[in-house]
Tab-separated table of C-alpha atoms and ligand atoms in Angstrom:
chain	number	residue	atom	x	y	z
A	233	MET	CA	113.935	119.733	124.296
A	234	GLY	CA	110.869	118.443	126.078
A	235	LEU	CA	107.979	116.733	124.398
A	236	HIS	CA	105.474	119.323	125.643
A	237	LYS	CA	106.790	121.680	123.009
A	238	LEU	CA	105.170	119.552	120.335
A	239	THR	CA	101.770	120.892	121.133
A	240	GLN	CA	102.769	124.538	121.338
A	241	SER	CA	101.509	126.838	118.680
A	242	ASP	CA	104.980	128.195	118.110
A	243	LYS	CA	106.218	125.467	115.871
A	244	ASN	CA	109.703	126.688	115.135
A	245	ILE	CA	111.317	123.859	117.010
A	246	ASN	CA	113.732	121.085	116.332
A	247	MET	CA	113.396	117.616	117.683
A	248	LYS	CA	115.260	114.398	117.212
A	249	ILE	CA	113.609	111.012	116.738
A	250	LEU	CA	115.386	107.695	117.025
A	251	ALA	CA	113.508	104.871	115.288
A	252	ILE	CA	113.971	101.118	115.386
A	253	GLU	CA	112.718	98.668	112.759
A	254	THR	CA	113.012	94.871	113.056
A	255	SER	CA	109.810	93.542	111.470
A	256	CYS	CA	111.511	91.210	108.999
A	257	ASP	CA	115.097	90.577	107.942
A	258	GLU	CA	116.509	94.082	108.210
A	259	THR	CA	117.785	95.439	111.494
A	260	ALA	CA	117.493	99.192	111.134
A	261	ILE	CA	117.978	102.267	113.286
A	262	ALA	CA	117.695	105.853	112.066
A	263	ILE	CA	117.940	109.230	113.747
A	264	LEU	CA	116.070	112.113	112.207
A	265	GLU	CA	115.998	115.773	113.042
A	266	VAL	CA	112.669	117.415	112.430
A	267	GLY	CA	112.360	121.156	112.056
A	268	ASP	CA	108.707	121.864	112.471
A	269	GLY	CA	107.453	124.825	110.532
A	270	GLN	CA	110.883	125.756	109.202
A	271	LEU	CA	110.127	124.962	105.625
A	272	ARG	CA	107.895	127.570	104.063
A	273	VAL	CA	106.302	127.023	100.687
A	274	GLY	CA	103.978	129.874	99.803
A	275	LYS	CA	101.707	130.352	102.793
A	276	GLU	CA	102.226	126.845	104.066
A	277	THR	CA	104.763	125.673	106.569
A	278	ARG	CA	105.907	122.106	106.521
A	279	PRO	CA	108.070	119.967	108.713
A	280	HIS	CA	111.535	119.505	107.406
A	281	PHE	CA	113.109	116.119	107.977
A	282	LYS	CA	116.821	115.659	107.997
A	283	ILE	CA	118.282	112.175	108.192
A	284	LEU	CA	121.176	112.311	110.656
A	285	SER	CA	121.826	108.598	110.433
A	286	ASN	CA	120.195	105.678	108.679
A	287	VAL	CA	121.720	102.292	109.403
A	288	VAL	CA	120.226	99.215	107.761
A	289	LEU	CA	121.814	95.843	108.333
A	290	SER	CA	120.395	93.283	105.962
A	291	GLN	CA	120.304	89.613	106.912
A	292	ILE	CA	119.856	88.526	103.300
A	293	LYS	CA	123.050	86.438	103.301
A	294	ILE	CA	121.882	84.512	106.355
A	295	HIS	CA	118.440	83.673	104.950
A	296	LYS	CA	119.523	83.160	101.336
A	297	PRO	CA	120.294	79.437	101.647
A	298	TYR	CA	116.726	78.880	102.897
A	299	GLY	CA	115.151	80.836	100.016
A	300	GLY	CA	113.179	82.997	102.472
A	301	VAL	CA	113.255	84.526	105.941
A	302	VAL	CA	113.558	82.119	108.883
A	303	PRO	CA	111.857	83.826	111.872
A	304	ASN	CA	114.076	82.427	114.624
A	305	LEU	CA	117.248	83.231	112.743
A	306	ALA	CA	115.944	86.750	112.152
A	307	MET	CA	115.235	87.140	115.863
A	308	ARG	CA	118.711	85.941	116.832
A	309	GLU	CA	120.351	88.328	114.387
A	310	HIS	CA	118.279	91.315	115.533
A	311	LYS	CA	119.210	90.610	119.132
A	312	LYS	CA	122.888	90.395	118.290
A	313	ASN	CA	122.952	93.417	116.006
A	314	LEU	CA	120.704	95.999	117.655
A	315	PRO	CA	123.318	97.255	120.175
A	316	ILE	CA	125.972	97.424	117.447
A	317	ILE	CA	123.693	99.301	115.083
A	318	LEU	CA	122.614	101.703	117.805
A	319	LYS	CA	126.242	102.639	118.454
A	320	ARG	CA	126.790	103.203	114.778
A	321	ALA	CA	123.623	105.278	114.355
A	322	LEU	CA	124.524	107.462	117.340
A	323	ARG	CA	128.053	107.925	116.088
A	324	ASP	CA	126.900	108.855	112.578
A	325	ALA	CA	124.473	111.392	114.024
A	326	GLY	CA	126.972	112.741	116.567
A	327	ILE	CA	124.504	112.080	119.349
A	328	ASN	CA	124.898	111.014	122.937
A	329	LEU	CA	122.411	108.792	124.714
A	330	SER	CA	124.336	108.334	127.928
A	331	PRO	CA	121.952	107.620	130.837
A	332	ASN	CA	123.731	110.161	133.035
A	333	LYS	CA	123.111	113.048	130.699
A	334	ASN	CA	120.007	114.671	129.329
A	335	PRO	CA	119.260	112.496	126.319
A	336	ASP	CA	119.867	114.005	122.931
A	337	VAL	CA	116.761	112.450	121.417
A	338	ASP	CA	113.183	113.524	122.113
A	339	ILE	CA	111.251	110.482	120.925
A	340	ILE	CA	112.045	106.829	120.452
A	341	ALA	CA	109.907	104.997	117.895
A	342	VAL	CA	109.532	101.333	117.145
A	343	THR	CA	107.682	99.152	114.633
A	344	TYR	CA	105.175	96.911	116.423
A	345	GLY	CA	103.641	95.158	113.404
A	346	PRO	CA	102.853	93.714	110.958
A	347	GLY	CA	105.751	91.301	110.500
A	348	LEU	CA	107.379	88.319	112.138
A	349	GLU	CA	106.443	88.437	115.809
A	350	PRO	CA	109.720	87.059	117.224
A	351	ALA	CA	111.584	89.648	115.142
A	352	LEU	CA	109.246	92.488	116.143
A	353	TRP	CA	109.645	91.627	119.837
A	354	GLU	CA	113.398	92.127	119.657
A	355	GLY	CA	112.930	95.696	118.438
A	356	ILE	CA	110.099	96.426	120.854
A	357	ASN	CA	111.966	95.205	123.937
A	358	PHE	CA	115.109	97.032	122.902
A	359	ALA	CA	113.133	100.251	122.363
A	360	LYS	CA	111.224	99.935	125.627
A	361	ASP	CA	114.429	99.483	127.569
A	362	LEU	CA	116.063	102.443	125.860
A	363	ALA	CA	113.046	104.699	126.346
A	364	GLU	CA	112.653	103.776	129.984
A	365	LYS	CA	116.293	104.250	130.907
A	366	ARG	CA	116.522	107.570	129.070
A	367	ARG	CA	113.027	108.700	130.127
A	368	VAL	CA	111.992	109.440	126.585
A	369	PRO	CA	108.455	108.865	125.211
A	370	LEU	CA	107.960	105.797	123.056
A	371	ALA	CA	105.918	105.853	119.840
A	372	ALA	CA	104.568	102.644	118.279
A	373	VAL	CA	104.451	102.639	114.485
A	374	ASN	CA	102.736	100.349	111.989
A	375	HIS	CA	105.318	99.223	109.427
A	376	LEU	CA	102.892	100.004	106.596
A	377	GLU	CA	102.356	103.582	107.700
A	378	GLY	CA	106.139	103.799	107.675
A	379	HIS	CA	106.162	102.792	104.003
A	380	ILE	CA	103.618	105.519	103.262
A	381	TYR	CA	105.390	108.211	105.308
A	382	ALA	CA	108.700	107.547	103.549
A	383	ALA	CA	107.252	109.915	100.934
A	384	TRP	CA	107.641	112.844	103.352
A	385	LEU	CA	111.387	112.421	103.462
A	386	ASN	CA	113.149	114.792	101.233
A	387	GLY	CA	116.103	112.524	100.921
A	388	GLY	CA	119.388	112.040	102.607
A	389	ASN	CA	121.807	111.629	99.764
A	390	PRO	CA	122.580	113.471	96.575
A	391	LYS	CA	120.940	110.813	94.449
A	392	PHE	CA	117.608	111.635	95.946
A	393	GLU	CA	114.866	112.149	93.441
A	394	ILE	CA	111.342	113.243	93.982
A	395	ARG	CA	109.209	113.381	90.914
A	396	ASN	CA	106.351	115.751	90.819
A	397	SER	CA	104.239	115.460	87.746
A	398	LYS	CA	102.727	118.891	88.224
A	399	TRP	CA	106.032	120.662	88.314
A	400	GLY	CA	107.998	118.127	86.378
A	401	LEU	CA	110.909	118.645	88.719
A	402	GLU	CA	113.359	116.396	90.333
A	403	HIS	CA	114.367	117.687	93.688
A	404	PRO	CA	117.829	118.993	92.988
A	405	THR	CA	119.454	118.768	96.410
A	406	PRO	CA	119.559	116.192	99.156
A	407	PHE	CA	118.141	118.682	101.622
A	408	PRO	CA	116.170	121.847	101.065
A	409	PRO	CA	118.534	124.759	100.658
A	410	PRO	CA	119.081	127.162	103.542
A	411	LEU	CA	116.224	129.543	104.095
A	412	LYS	CA	116.484	133.196	103.248
A	413	LYS	CA	115.078	135.021	106.197
A	414	GLY	CA	111.416	135.854	105.814
A	415	ARG	CA	111.335	134.800	102.204
A	416	GLY	CA	110.855	131.088	102.450
A	417	ILE	CA	112.671	129.059	99.890
A	418	GLU	CA	113.577	130.771	96.735
A	419	GLY	CA	113.753	129.027	93.452
A	420	VAL	CA	112.965	125.599	94.800
A	421	ARG	CA	109.543	124.172	94.395
A	422	PHE	CA	109.617	121.666	97.121
A	423	SER	CA	106.719	119.391	97.642
A	424	VAL	CA	105.285	116.905	100.115
A	425	PRO	CA	102.211	114.735	99.566
A	426	GLN	CA	98.883	116.518	99.803
A	427	PHE	CA	95.599	115.121	101.071
A	428	PRO	CA	93.482	113.417	100.037
A	429	LEU	CA	96.076	110.954	98.848
A	430	LEU	CA	96.149	107.455	97.483
A	431	ALA	CA	98.891	105.114	98.669
A	432	LEU	CA	99.919	101.982	96.855
A	433	ILE	CA	101.835	99.753	99.255
A	434	VAL	CA	103.689	96.941	97.522
A	435	SER	CA	105.999	94.913	99.703
A	436	GLY	CA	106.971	91.332	100.468
A	437	GLY	CA	104.009	90.861	102.790
A	438	HIS	CA	101.434	93.380	101.553
A	439	THR	CA	99.731	94.777	98.501
A	440	GLU	CA	97.227	97.464	99.426
A	441	LEU	CA	95.560	100.542	98.034
A	442	VAL	CA	94.920	102.990	100.845
A	443	LEU	CA	93.032	106.285	100.879
A	444	MET	CA	94.192	108.967	103.332
A	445	LYS	CA	92.045	112.057	103.860
A	446	LYS	CA	94.333	113.397	106.562
A	447	HIS	CA	97.372	112.393	108.571
A	448	LEU	CA	97.169	108.975	110.255
A	449	ASP	CA	93.760	108.320	108.747
A	450	TYR	CA	93.713	105.173	106.633
A	451	LYS	CA	90.976	103.560	104.609
A	452	ILE	CA	92.007	100.313	102.949
A	453	LEU	CA	90.320	100.364	99.532
A	454	GLY	CA	91.595	96.958	98.520
A	455	GLU	CA	94.314	94.442	99.213
A	456	THR	CA	95.632	91.124	98.048
A	457	LEU	CA	93.448	88.126	98.733
A	458	ASP	CA	96.427	85.760	98.723
A	459	ASP	CA	100.093	86.439	97.892
A	460	ALA	CA	101.604	89.903	98.036
A	461	ALA	CA	103.277	91.281	94.910
A	462	GLY	CA	106.764	90.987	96.434
A	463	GLU	CA	106.015	87.462	97.592
A	464	ALA	CA	105.060	86.503	94.023
A	465	PHE	CA	108.360	87.987	92.777
A	466	ASP	CA	110.244	85.970	95.407
A	467	LYS	CA	108.431	82.714	94.643
A	468	VAL	CA	108.766	82.998	90.877
A	469	ALA	CA	112.455	83.845	91.307
A	470	ARG	CA	112.871	80.652	93.293
A	471	MET	CA	111.164	78.644	90.530
A	472	LEU	CA	113.591	80.141	88.060
A	473	GLY	CA	116.533	79.283	90.275
A	474	LEU	CA	117.339	82.939	90.968
A	475	GLY	CA	118.507	84.323	94.289
A	476	TYR	CA	116.601	85.789	97.217
A	477	PRO	CA	115.084	88.385	97.380
A	478	GLY	CA	113.598	87.687	94.008
A	479	GLY	CA	112.310	91.132	93.005
A	480	PRO	CA	115.629	92.704	92.048
A	481	GLU	CA	116.786	89.461	90.354
A	482	ILE	CA	113.664	89.206	88.198
A	483	SER	CA	113.839	92.882	87.365
A	484	LYS	CA	117.480	92.587	86.245
A	485	LEU	CA	116.738	89.558	84.098
A	486	ALA	CA	113.602	91.128	82.629
A	487	GLU	CA	115.625	94.110	81.436
A	488	LYS	CA	117.535	91.797	79.109
A	489	TRP	CA	114.272	90.924	77.351
A	490	GLU	CA	113.174	94.549	77.138
A	491	THR	CA	114.446	94.947	73.575
A	492	SER	CA	113.484	91.503	72.324
A	493	PRO	CA	111.077	91.563	69.380
A	494	GLN	CA	109.474	88.493	70.953
A	495	ARG	CA	108.435	90.308	74.114
A	496	GLY	CA	104.858	91.133	75.008
A	497	LYS	CA	103.352	87.704	74.281
A	498	ARG	CA	101.131	87.878	77.342
A	499	LEU	CA	102.149	84.423	78.490
A	500	PHE	CA	100.514	84.879	81.862
A	501	PRO	CA	97.119	85.946	83.164
A	502	ARG	CA	96.390	89.281	84.892
A	503	PRO	CA	94.329	88.077	87.841
A	504	MET	CA	91.431	90.304	88.911
A	505	ILE	CA	92.499	93.074	86.557
A	506	ASN	CA	88.907	93.845	85.637
A	507	SER	CA	87.243	93.054	88.950
A	508	PRO	CA	85.042	95.924	90.127
A	509	ASP	CA	86.857	96.175	93.489
A	510	PHE	CA	90.386	97.210	94.413
A	511	ASN	CA	91.546	93.802	95.544
A	512	PHE	CA	94.452	91.870	94.084
A	513	SER	CA	95.425	88.228	93.696
A	514	PHE	CA	98.875	87.014	92.703
A	515	SER	CA	98.841	83.365	93.640
A	516	GLY	CA	97.166	82.277	90.363
A	517	LEU	CA	99.785	84.168	88.413
A	518	LYS	CA	102.544	82.400	90.324
A	519	THR	CA	100.862	79.036	89.607
A	520	ALA	CA	100.560	79.920	85.918
A	521	VAL	CA	104.341	80.440	85.837
A	522	LEU	CA	104.805	77.088	87.556
A	523	TYR	CA	102.622	75.251	85.011
A	524	TYR	CA	104.376	77.000	82.202
A	525	LEU	CA	107.744	75.867	83.485
A	526	ARG	CA	106.506	72.328	83.983
A	527	ALA	CA	105.157	72.224	80.463
A	528	ILE	CA	108.531	73.280	79.174
A	529	GLN	CA	110.427	70.795	81.302
A	530	GLU	CA	108.216	67.767	80.851
A	531	GLU	CA	108.744	66.016	77.593
A	532	GLY	CA	105.743	66.069	75.317
A	533	HIS	CA	103.652	67.955	77.797
A	534	PRO	CA	101.651	70.604	76.005
A	535	SER	CA	102.142	74.111	77.290
A	536	PRO	CA	99.029	75.578	78.898
A	537	PHE	CA	99.829	78.857	77.150
A	538	PRO	CA	100.959	79.642	73.641
A	539	PRO	CA	104.651	78.932	73.175
A	540	PRO	CA	106.576	82.041	74.010
A	541	LEU	CA	109.111	82.146	71.283
A	542	THR	CA	108.808	80.451	67.938
A	543	LYS	CA	105.285	80.022	66.725
A	544	GLY	CA	104.314	76.544	65.602
A	545	ARG	CA	107.676	75.069	66.543
A	546	GLY	CA	107.390	74.829	70.283
A	547	ILE	CA	110.009	76.699	72.179
A	548	LYS	CA	113.183	77.440	70.367
A	549	GLY	CA	116.304	76.405	72.156
A	550	VAL	CA	114.614	74.037	74.574
A	551	ARG	CA	115.407	70.419	74.109
A	552	SER	CA	112.981	68.134	75.824
A	553	SER	CA	115.885	66.058	77.061
A	554	SER	CA	117.195	68.941	79.133
A	555	LYS	CA	114.729	68.205	81.923
A	556	ASN	CA	114.671	70.623	84.827
A	557	ARG	CA	117.198	72.889	83.197
A	558	ILE	CA	115.650	76.066	81.978
A	559	PRO	CA	117.654	77.848	79.303
A	560	LEU	CA	118.560	81.415	80.166
A	561	LYS	CA	116.599	82.775	77.225
A	562	ILE	CA	113.400	81.180	78.491
A	563	LYS	CA	114.062	82.385	82.026
A	564	THR	CA	114.591	85.880	80.710
A	565	ALA	CA	111.319	85.791	78.764
A	566	ILE	CA	109.425	84.449	81.770
A	567	ALA	CA	110.909	87.097	84.085
A	568	TYR	CA	109.848	89.812	81.654
A	569	GLU	CA	106.328	88.505	81.047
A	570	PHE	CA	105.720	87.790	84.734
A	571	GLN	CA	106.893	91.244	85.779
A	572	GLN	CA	104.731	92.795	83.074
A	573	ALA	CA	101.669	90.917	84.355
A	574	VAL	CA	102.254	92.172	87.927
A	575	VAL	CA	102.844	95.737	86.762
A	576	ASP	CA	99.743	95.687	84.533
A	577	VAL	CA	97.522	94.673	87.438
A	578	LEU	CA	99.053	97.108	89.950
A	579	VAL	CA	98.867	100.033	87.553
A	580	LYS	CA	95.337	99.275	86.304
A	581	LYS	CA	93.942	99.044	89.837
A	582	THR	CA	95.780	102.212	90.845
A	583	ALA	CA	94.340	104.005	87.803
A	584	ASP	CA	90.831	102.779	88.721
A	585	ALA	CA	91.257	104.137	92.247
A	586	LEU	CA	92.604	107.467	90.973
A	587	ARG	CA	89.578	107.759	88.716
A	588	LYS	CA	87.147	107.049	91.539
A	589	TYR	CA	88.779	109.045	94.346
A	590	ARG	CA	89.909	112.435	93.261
A	591	VAL	CA	93.155	112.592	95.174
A	592	ARG	CA	95.908	115.186	94.983
A	593	SER	CA	98.852	112.830	95.466
A	594	LEU	CA	99.813	109.260	94.740
A	595	VAL	CA	102.364	107.759	97.103
A	596	VAL	CA	104.021	104.441	96.289
A	597	GLY	CA	105.930	102.574	98.988
A	598	GLY	CA	107.358	99.176	99.913
A	599	GLY	CA	110.178	97.119	98.416
A	600	VAL	CA	108.427	96.501	95.080
A	601	ALA	CA	108.168	100.279	94.592
A	602	ALA	CA	111.867	100.070	93.687
A	603	ASN	CA	110.916	98.129	90.556
A	604	LYS	CA	111.980	100.106	87.480
A	605	LYS	CA	109.180	98.870	85.245
A	606	LEU	CA	106.531	99.721	87.820
A	607	ARG	CA	108.032	103.176	88.377
A	608	ALA	CA	108.236	103.980	84.676
A	609	THR	CA	104.674	102.766	84.044
A	610	LEU	CA	103.274	104.771	86.950
A	611	GLU	CA	105.146	107.881	85.825
A	612	GLN	CA	103.660	107.488	82.378
A	613	LEU	CA	100.171	106.922	83.780
A	614	ILE	CA	100.318	110.098	85.861
A	615	ALA	CA	101.827	112.180	83.072
A	616	THR	CA	99.275	111.095	80.473
A	617	LYS	CA	96.056	110.445	82.393
A	618	PHE	CA	96.286	112.213	85.766
A	619	PRO	CA	98.494	115.285	85.347
A	620	GLN	CA	96.755	116.966	88.278
A	621	VAL	CA	98.045	114.267	90.644
A	622	SER	CA	101.537	114.505	92.153
A	623	LEU	CA	103.412	111.228	92.135
A	624	PHE	CA	105.737	110.385	95.002
A	625	LEU	CA	108.229	107.655	94.281
A	626	SER	CA	110.928	107.474	96.898
A	627	PRO	CA	114.449	106.552	95.896
A	628	PRO	CA	114.942	102.773	96.075
A	629	TRP	CA	116.867	102.952	99.367
A	630	LEU	CA	113.744	104.407	100.994
A	631	CYS	CA	111.327	101.927	99.362
A	632	GLY	CA	112.717	98.872	101.113
A	633	ASP	CA	112.658	98.446	104.866
A	634	ASN	CA	114.415	101.160	106.840
A	635	ALA	CA	113.936	103.006	110.111
A	636	ALA	CA	113.928	106.549	108.700
A	637	MET	CA	110.374	106.004	107.440
A	638	ILE	CA	109.359	104.800	110.916
A	639	ALA	CA	110.733	108.011	112.417
A	640	VAL	CA	108.658	110.151	110.032
A	641	ALA	CA	105.452	108.300	110.907
A	642	ALA	CA	106.367	108.652	114.589
A	643	TYR	CA	106.731	112.404	114.174
A	644	PHE	CA	103.144	112.704	112.912
A	645	LYS	CA	101.959	110.462	115.763
A	646	ALA	CA	103.791	112.655	118.250
A	647	ARG	CA	102.215	115.756	116.734
A	648	ALA	CA	98.818	114.126	117.330
A	649	CYS	CA	99.974	113.192	120.866
A	650	LYS	CA	99.504	109.507	120.087
A	651	PHE	CA	101.750	107.766	122.582
A	652	PRO	CA	100.530	104.427	123.941
A	653	LYS	CA	101.603	103.295	127.393
A	654	PRO	CA	104.917	101.456	126.814
A	655	GLU	CA	103.657	98.351	128.630
A	656	SER	CA	100.710	98.160	126.219
A	657	ILE	CA	102.974	97.912	123.171
A	658	ILE	CA	103.089	94.323	121.969
A	659	ALA	CA	104.196	92.696	118.725
A	660	GLN	CA	101.265	92.285	116.345
A	661	GLY	CA	102.201	90.101	113.407
A	662	ASN	CA	98.933	90.762	111.571
A	663	LEU	CA	98.492	94.403	112.477
A	664	ARG	CA	96.351	96.325	109.997
A	665	LEU	CA	96.304	99.992	109.097
A	666	GLN	CA	93.626	101.652	111.174
B	929	KG4	O1	109.174	96.493	101.936
B	929	KG4	P1	110.134	95.379	101.873
B	929	KG4	O2	111.615	95.701	101.915
B	929	KG4	O3	109.863	94.356	103.034
B	929	KG4	C1	108.557	94.041	103.429
B	929	KG4	O4	107.945	94.857	104.151
B	929	KG4	O5	108.102	92.967	102.979
B	929	KG4	O6	109.816	94.539	100.559
B	929	KG4	C2	110.539	93.412	100.218
B	929	KG4	C3	110.009	92.871	98.908
B	929	KG4	C4	110.626	91.544	98.515
B	929	KG4	O7	109.586	90.659	98.179
B	929	KG4	C5	111.466	91.895	97.307
B	929	KG4	O8	111.581	90.832	96.375
B	929	KG4	C6	110.704	93.062	96.726
B	929	KG4	O9	110.283	93.811	97.845
B	929	KG4	N1	111.548	93.905	95.858
B	929	KG4	C7	111.315	94.070	94.545
B	929	KG4	C8	112.370	94.883	94.060
B	929	KG4	N2	113.190	95.191	95.113
B	929	KG4	C9	112.669	94.573	96.211
B	929	KG4	N3	110.346	93.603	93.748
B	929	KG4	C10	110.386	93.935	92.457
B	929	KG4	N4	111.360	94.686	91.917
B	929	KG4	C11	112.370	95.188	92.666
B	929	KG4	N5	113.324	95.946	92.119
B	930	ZN	ZN1	108.408	96.680	104.385
């Protein structure tokens, strides 16, 4: 199918998009089939995305010993793995990209920023080569718009959930059921985000609140002035001697404190929670955890915050002689209280933005959106304070980095005929949403 069909008014077409994502430590390729206008809900028609393949190769094991991502190692791994992953993605999707045949994909998409430039370049060069040889148009996607557009995916596995506060439904099937001719979809209230929408992006590199009045139109309402939320999770995890990435580790540990009667001591500050803007700051919170740990570890050093556990008796279970060794109970309490501080700030600022901008949907994306506490608190916020707003929380496998989300963003770019000249596509480590 040729690209020209994208602009035709008859939208009952299918196209396939192959997307490549290498902005950080995940090498990812996905192939999506998009049926434009096939999904009818009431009077509206919506594109229907089907994930044909979604391969994500994580380099976590390689970077783990360093406690964070090493750009040159990431680059080397992307280079080595891209051809292997492409083969796998094509095989999963049952697609042929042989140069001698008409290619089976209509668009190739690639992330060009923000991220680690050496890593981004690997994906960009690979995509350019592929697009040129197969004579397929190349779309350039901002990683952050990918995180937002993940919300348009109606899942690719049976565990898919899409919560809609208005309808109180979880999407029951991985894909929309087959259409009954002329009658749209019966019995399934299927939903995609509606504009205007608010997006909360919470990842390892970014924390942003973004207002979208229409497709591909982004207004950054606020962002972090220092560390991103995910970065704070990773750094605090390192202080606690937990593994990388830190978010899931802290979350797991925090769950163990969930039922403790000693929880909720507010050990740590909530930076900027009451500031009149929509900006965030997490570096002070991270430092507060550091000081707290130091106070515990250093003999006779008074804690800068009230003792977390036993009032008036210092911290139960910590012997001052056990320098540098943090008892599990203390680690668990810190993980819980730190996570709670992050969630409090993210949710309060989101609530402020929802109050100010009367949006129809709230989309949450990025690795930290997989955090159970954040998800539960946002669900409660929407249910109790903003029932008119539909909340879109992707399943965890779509929150973290993947290429399926890049393909969705590319589809909307293609629909707007936004294709840059391939030679003008360069890696932009600090690319902003615009
Ligand atoms: O979006 P992402 O996969 O990559 C970036 O674009 O940065 O986000 C990765 C970040 C890491 O900082 C990781 O610790 C965090 O998301 N993360 C979590 C959870 N799962 C991943 N943070 C909190 N709770 C989680 N369950
Ligand atoms: Zn990301």
